[in-house]
Amino acid sequence: MRNLERELANLARKAVKAIVSGKATSIEVTAENLGEYAGVRKFRYGEMEGEDQVGVVTGLAWTEVAARR
């Protein structure tokens, strides 16, 4: 939630740029065109990778307490 204001300002700047450049007369951000204005998704909650990737570990942790057993 901390970055919400920053993300909304970013959307507004991109919309204003499109209007000023003459590409559009009005902008409506919808679920279909959100990627165009918001950019690449930063987080993918609940999604699993289609294939394994080198260096990616899910659900593995080490603590000093576990090492002393």
PDB file of C-alpha atoms in Angstrom, residues 9-65:
ATOM      1  CA  ALA A   9       0.825   8.832 -10.358  1.00  0.00           C
ATOM      2  CA  ASN A  10       2.731   6.699 -12.860  1.00  0.00           C
ATOM      3  CA  LEU A  11      -0.549   5.640 -14.515  1.00  0.00           C
ATOM      4  CA  ALA A  12      -1.697   9.265 -14.641  1.00  0.00           C
ATOM      5  CA  ARG A  13       1.577  10.439 -16.230  1.00  0.00           C
ATOM      6  CA  LYS A  14       1.359   7.796 -18.946  1.00  0.00           C
ATOM      7  CA  ALA A  15      -2.267   8.687 -19.645  1.00  0.00           C
ATOM      8  CA  VAL A  16      -1.470  12.408 -19.856  1.00  0.00           C
ATOM      9  CA  LYS A  17       1.441  11.677 -22.186  1.00  0.00           C
ATOM     10  CA  ALA A  18      -0.854   9.710 -24.522  1.00  0.00           C
ATOM     11  CA  ILE A  19      -3.409  12.543 -24.536  1.00  0.00           C
ATOM     12  CA  VAL A  20      -0.838  15.310 -25.096  1.00  0.00           C
ATOM     13  CA  SER A  21       0.889  13.401 -27.900  1.00  0.00           C
ATOM     14  CA  GLY A  22      -2.472  13.063 -29.687  1.00  0.00           C
ATOM     15  CA  LYS A  23      -2.661   9.273 -29.485  1.00  0.00           C
ATOM     16  CA  ALA A  24      -5.917   9.472 -27.506  1.00  0.00           C
ATOM     17  CA  THR A  25      -8.523  12.000 -26.450  1.00  0.00           C
ATOM     18  CA  SER A  26      -9.392  10.190 -23.226  1.00  0.00           C
ATOM     19  CA  ILE A  27      -7.971   7.230 -21.344  1.00  0.00           C
ATOM     20  CA  GLU A  28      -9.753   4.495 -19.430  1.00  0.00           C
ATOM     21  CA  VAL A  29      -7.529   1.992 -17.650  1.00  0.00           C
ATOM     22  CA  THR A  30      -9.190  -1.422 -17.610  1.00  0.00           C
ATOM     23  CA  ALA A  31      -8.074  -4.937 -16.775  1.00  0.00           C
ATOM     24  CA  GLU A  32      -7.387  -5.520 -20.485  1.00  0.00           C
ATOM     25  CA  ASN A  33      -5.033  -2.535 -20.963  1.00  0.00           C
ATOM     26  CA  LEU A  34      -3.566  -2.361 -17.460  1.00  0.00           C
ATOM     27  CA  GLY A  35      -0.318  -3.999 -18.583  1.00  0.00           C
ATOM     28  CA  GLU A  36       0.174  -1.249 -21.168  1.00  0.00           C
ATOM     29  CA  TYR A  37       0.013   1.488 -18.534  1.00  0.00           C
ATOM     30  CA  ALA A  38       1.304  -0.262 -15.402  1.00  0.00           C
ATOM     31  CA  GLY A  39       4.146  -2.152 -17.079  1.00  0.00           C
ATOM     32  CA  VAL A  40       5.505  -5.547 -16.138  1.00  0.00           C
ATOM     33  CA  ARG A  41       3.908  -7.229 -13.117  1.00  0.00           C
ATOM     34  CA  LYS A  42       6.185  -6.965 -10.097  1.00  0.00           C
ATOM     35  CA  PHE A  43       4.652  -9.753  -8.036  1.00  0.00           C
ATOM     36  CA  ARG A  44       2.963 -12.996  -8.991  1.00  0.00           C
ATOM     37  CA  TYR A  45       1.246 -14.215  -5.852  1.00  0.00           C
ATOM     38  CA  GLY A  46       0.058 -17.796  -5.947  1.00  0.00           C
ATOM     39  CA  GLU A  47       1.556 -18.615  -9.333  1.00  0.00           C
ATOM     40  CA  MET A  48       3.971 -21.487  -9.809  1.00  0.00           C
ATOM     41  CA  GLU A  49       6.627 -21.614 -12.465  1.00  0.00           C
ATOM     42  CA  GLY A  50       5.866 -23.846 -15.426  1.00  0.00           C
ATOM     43  CA  GLU A  51       9.329 -25.362 -15.274  1.00  0.00           C
ATOM     44  CA  ASP A  52      12.134 -25.462 -12.738  1.00  0.00           C
ATOM     45  CA  GLN A  53      14.645 -22.636 -12.802  1.00  0.00           C
ATOM     46  CA  VAL A  54      18.250 -22.819 -11.671  1.00  0.00           C
ATOM     47  CA  GLY A  55      18.781 -21.057  -8.349  1.00  0.00           C
ATOM     48  CA  VAL A  56      15.115 -20.802  -7.398  1.00  0.00           C
ATOM     49  CA  VAL A  57      14.073 -22.487  -4.162  1.00  0.00           C
ATOM     50  CA  THR A  58      10.556 -22.566  -2.737  1.00  0.00           C
ATOM     51  CA  GLY A  59       9.891 -23.228   0.927  1.00  0.00           C
ATOM     52  CA  LEU A  60      13.423 -23.993   2.093  1.00  0.00           C
ATOM     53  CA  ALA A  61      14.850 -22.279   5.153  1.00  0.00           C
ATOM     54  CA  TRP A  62      17.867 -22.688   7.391  1.00  0.00           C
ATOM     55  CA  THR A  63      18.272 -21.276  10.863  1.00  0.00           C
ATOM     56  CA  GLU A  64      20.981 -21.601  13.467  1.00  0.00           C
ATOM     57  CA  VAL A  65      18.494 -23.290  15.789  1.00  0.00           C
TER      58      VAL A  65
END
